[in-house]
Coordinates of N, CA and C in Angstrom, one line a residue:
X1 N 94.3 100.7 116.5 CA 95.3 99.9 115.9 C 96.5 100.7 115.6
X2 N 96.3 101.7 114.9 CA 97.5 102.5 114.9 C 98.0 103.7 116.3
X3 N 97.5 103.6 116.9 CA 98.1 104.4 118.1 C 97.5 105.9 118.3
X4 N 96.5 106.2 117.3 CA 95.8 107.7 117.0 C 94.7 108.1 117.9
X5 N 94.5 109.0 117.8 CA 92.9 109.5 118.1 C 92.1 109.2 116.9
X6 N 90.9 108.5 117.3 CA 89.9 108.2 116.4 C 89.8 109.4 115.2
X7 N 89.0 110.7 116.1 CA 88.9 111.8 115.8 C 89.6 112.4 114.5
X8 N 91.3 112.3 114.8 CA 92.3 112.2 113.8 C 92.4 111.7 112.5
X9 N 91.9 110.2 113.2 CA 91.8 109.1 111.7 C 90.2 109.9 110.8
X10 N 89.6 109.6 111.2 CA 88.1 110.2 110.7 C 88.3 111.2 110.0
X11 N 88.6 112.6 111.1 CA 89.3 114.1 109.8 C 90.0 113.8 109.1
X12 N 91.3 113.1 109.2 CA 91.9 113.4 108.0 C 92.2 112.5 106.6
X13 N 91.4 111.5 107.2 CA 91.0 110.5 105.9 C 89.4 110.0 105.4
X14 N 88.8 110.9 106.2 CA 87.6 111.3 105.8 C 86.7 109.4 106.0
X15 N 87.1 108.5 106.8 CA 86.7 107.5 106.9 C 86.0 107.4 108.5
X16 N 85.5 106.2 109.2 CA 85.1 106.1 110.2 C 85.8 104.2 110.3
X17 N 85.9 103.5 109.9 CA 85.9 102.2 109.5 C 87.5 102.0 108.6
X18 N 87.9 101.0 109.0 CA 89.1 100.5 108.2 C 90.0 99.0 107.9
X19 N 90.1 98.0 107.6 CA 90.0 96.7 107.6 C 91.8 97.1 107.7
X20 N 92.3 96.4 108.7 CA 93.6 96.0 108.5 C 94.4 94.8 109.0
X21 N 95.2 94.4 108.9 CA 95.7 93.0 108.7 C 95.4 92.8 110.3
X22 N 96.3 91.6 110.9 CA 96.4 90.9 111.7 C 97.6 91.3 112.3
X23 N 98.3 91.2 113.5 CA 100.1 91.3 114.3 C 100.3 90.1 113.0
X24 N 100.0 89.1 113.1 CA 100.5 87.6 111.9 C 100.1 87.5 110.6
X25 N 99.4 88.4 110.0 CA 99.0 88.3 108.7 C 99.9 89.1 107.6
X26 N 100.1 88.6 106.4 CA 100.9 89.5 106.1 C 100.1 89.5 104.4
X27 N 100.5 89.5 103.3 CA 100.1 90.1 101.8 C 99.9 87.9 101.6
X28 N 100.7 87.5 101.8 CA 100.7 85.8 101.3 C 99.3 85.4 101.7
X29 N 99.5 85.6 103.2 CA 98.3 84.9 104.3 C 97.1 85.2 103.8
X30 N 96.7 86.8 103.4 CA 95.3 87.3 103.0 C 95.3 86.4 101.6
X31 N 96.4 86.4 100.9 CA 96.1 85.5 99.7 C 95.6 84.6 99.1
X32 N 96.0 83.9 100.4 CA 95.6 82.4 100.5 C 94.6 82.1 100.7
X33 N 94.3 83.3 101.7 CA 92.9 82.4 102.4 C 92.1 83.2 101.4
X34 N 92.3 84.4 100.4 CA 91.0 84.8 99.5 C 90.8 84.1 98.4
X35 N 91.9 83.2 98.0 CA 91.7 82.1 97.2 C 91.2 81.1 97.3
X36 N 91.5 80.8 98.6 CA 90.5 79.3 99.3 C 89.2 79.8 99.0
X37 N 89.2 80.9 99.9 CA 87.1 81.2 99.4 C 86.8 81.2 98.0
X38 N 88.0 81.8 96.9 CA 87.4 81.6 95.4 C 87.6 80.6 95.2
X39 N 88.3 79.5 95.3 CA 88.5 77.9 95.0 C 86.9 77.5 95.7
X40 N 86.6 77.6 96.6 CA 85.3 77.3 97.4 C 84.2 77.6 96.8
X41 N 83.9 79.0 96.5 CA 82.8 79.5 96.1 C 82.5 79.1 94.0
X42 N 84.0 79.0 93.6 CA 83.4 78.2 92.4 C 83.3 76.9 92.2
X43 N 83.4 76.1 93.2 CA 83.9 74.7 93.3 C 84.5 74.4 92.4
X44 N 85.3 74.3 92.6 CA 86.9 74.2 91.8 C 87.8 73.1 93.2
X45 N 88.5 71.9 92.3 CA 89.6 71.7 93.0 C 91.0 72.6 93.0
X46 N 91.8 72.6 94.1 CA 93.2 73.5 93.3 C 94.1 72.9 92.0
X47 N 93.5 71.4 92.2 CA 94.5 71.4 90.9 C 93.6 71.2 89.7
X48 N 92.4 72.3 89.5 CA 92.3 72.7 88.3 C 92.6 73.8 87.9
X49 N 93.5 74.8 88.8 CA 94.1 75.8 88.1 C 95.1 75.6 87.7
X50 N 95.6 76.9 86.7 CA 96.8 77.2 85.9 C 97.8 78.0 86.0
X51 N 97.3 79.1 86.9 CA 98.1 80.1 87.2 C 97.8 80.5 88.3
X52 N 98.4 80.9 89.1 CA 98.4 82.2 89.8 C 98.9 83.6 89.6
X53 N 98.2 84.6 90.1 CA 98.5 86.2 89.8 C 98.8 86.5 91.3
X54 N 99.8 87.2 91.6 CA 99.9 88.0 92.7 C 100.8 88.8 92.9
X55 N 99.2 90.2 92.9 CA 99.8 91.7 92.7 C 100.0 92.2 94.8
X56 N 101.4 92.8 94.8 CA 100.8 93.4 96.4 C 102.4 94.7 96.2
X57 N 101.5 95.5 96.9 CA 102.5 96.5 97.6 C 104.3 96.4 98.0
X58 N 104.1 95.7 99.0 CA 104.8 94.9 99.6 C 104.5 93.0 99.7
X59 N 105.5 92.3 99.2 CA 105.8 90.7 99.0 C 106.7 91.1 100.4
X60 N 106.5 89.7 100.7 CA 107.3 89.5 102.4 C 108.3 88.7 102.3
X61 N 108.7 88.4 101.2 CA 109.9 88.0 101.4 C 110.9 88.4 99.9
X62 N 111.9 88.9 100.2 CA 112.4 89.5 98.8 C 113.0 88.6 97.9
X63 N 113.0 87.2 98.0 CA 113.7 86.4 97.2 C 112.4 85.5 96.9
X64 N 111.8 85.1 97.2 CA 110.8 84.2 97.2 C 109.6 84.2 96.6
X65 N 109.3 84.4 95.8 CA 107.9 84.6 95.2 C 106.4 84.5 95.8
X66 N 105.8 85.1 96.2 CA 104.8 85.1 97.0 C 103.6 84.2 96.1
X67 N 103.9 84.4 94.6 CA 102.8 83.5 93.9 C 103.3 81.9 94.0
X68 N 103.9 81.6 94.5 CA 104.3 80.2 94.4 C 104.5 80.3 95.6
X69 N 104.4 80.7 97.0 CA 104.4 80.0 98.1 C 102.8 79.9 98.0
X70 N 101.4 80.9 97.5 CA 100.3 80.3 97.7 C 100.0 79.4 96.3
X71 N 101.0 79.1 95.5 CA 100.2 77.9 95.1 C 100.5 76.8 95.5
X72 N 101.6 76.8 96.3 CA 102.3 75.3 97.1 C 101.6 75.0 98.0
X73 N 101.2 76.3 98.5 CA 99.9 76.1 100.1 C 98.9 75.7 99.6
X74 N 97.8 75.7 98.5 CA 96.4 75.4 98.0 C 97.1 74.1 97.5
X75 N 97.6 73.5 96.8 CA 97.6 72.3 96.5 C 97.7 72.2 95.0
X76 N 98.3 73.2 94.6 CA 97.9 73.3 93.1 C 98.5 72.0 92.4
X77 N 99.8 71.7 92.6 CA 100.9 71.5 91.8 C 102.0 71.7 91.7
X78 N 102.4 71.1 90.1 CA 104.1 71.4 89.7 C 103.6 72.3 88.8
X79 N 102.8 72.3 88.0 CA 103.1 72.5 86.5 C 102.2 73.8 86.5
X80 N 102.4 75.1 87.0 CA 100.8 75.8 86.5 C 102.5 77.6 86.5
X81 N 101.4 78.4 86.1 CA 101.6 79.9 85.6 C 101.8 80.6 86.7
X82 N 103.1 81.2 87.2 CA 103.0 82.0 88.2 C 103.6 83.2 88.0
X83 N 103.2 84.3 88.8 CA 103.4 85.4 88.3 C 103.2 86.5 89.5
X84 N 104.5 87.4 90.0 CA 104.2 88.5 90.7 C 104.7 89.0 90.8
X85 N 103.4 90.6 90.7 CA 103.6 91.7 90.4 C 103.4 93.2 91.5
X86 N 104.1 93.9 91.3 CA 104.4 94.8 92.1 C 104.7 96.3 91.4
X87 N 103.8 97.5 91.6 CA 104.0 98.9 91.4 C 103.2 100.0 92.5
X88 N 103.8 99.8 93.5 CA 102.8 100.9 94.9 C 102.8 102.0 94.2
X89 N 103.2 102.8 93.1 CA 102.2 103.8 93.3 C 101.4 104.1 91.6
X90 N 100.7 103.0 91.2 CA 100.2 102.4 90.0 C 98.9 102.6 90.3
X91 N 98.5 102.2 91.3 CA 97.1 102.0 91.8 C 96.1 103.0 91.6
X92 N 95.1 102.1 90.5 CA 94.4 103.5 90.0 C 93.0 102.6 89.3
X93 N 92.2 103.3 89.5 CA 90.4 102.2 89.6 C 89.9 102.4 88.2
X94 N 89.8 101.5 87.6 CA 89.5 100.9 85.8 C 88.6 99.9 86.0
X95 N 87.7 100.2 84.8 CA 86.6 99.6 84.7 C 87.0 99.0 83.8
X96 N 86.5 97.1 83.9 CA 87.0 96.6 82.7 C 85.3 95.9 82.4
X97 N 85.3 96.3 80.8 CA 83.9 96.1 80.2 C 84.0 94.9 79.2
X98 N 83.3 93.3 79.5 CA 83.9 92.3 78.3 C 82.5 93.0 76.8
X99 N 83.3 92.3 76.2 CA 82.6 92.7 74.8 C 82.1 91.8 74.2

């Protein structure tokens, strides 16, 4: 996918395996569809949510809110919480413990 020797990729990032988008997928598209599976998998309609959250690297479009084009796409509504958020180099692995 990226144009390398395997070899290359494996040494210098110490992987063998790597999940990357599609030529047509972009930070929305993955969004969407991993919310359809969480809308799916809790059986939930969309318009029993209230919010959407959406954190990414890169948003694909600079004016346009990427959390309100997938809640327009799922069906949510008018009336719910949207929100997105963006810091590339923030990214750092926390365990969160409920009490």
């Amino acid at each position: 996918m990226w144009g390398k020797e395997p070899s290359e990729i494996e040494g210098g990032l110490k992987i063998s395996e790597k999940a990357v988008a599609g030529f047509d997928e972009d930070a929305v598209t993955m969004g969407i569809e991993a919310a359809r599976k969480a809308i799916t998998a809790a059986e939930l309609k969309p318009s029993d949510l209230q919010s959407v959250y959406f954190g990414s690297e890169s948003h694909p479009y600079a004016v346009n809110p990427s959390s309100t084009i997938v809640g327009e796409y799922l069906g949510i509504g008018n009336d719910y919480f949207a929100v997105d958020m963006e810091f590339a180099c923030k990214a750092e692995r926390r365990e969160c413990r409920l009490r």
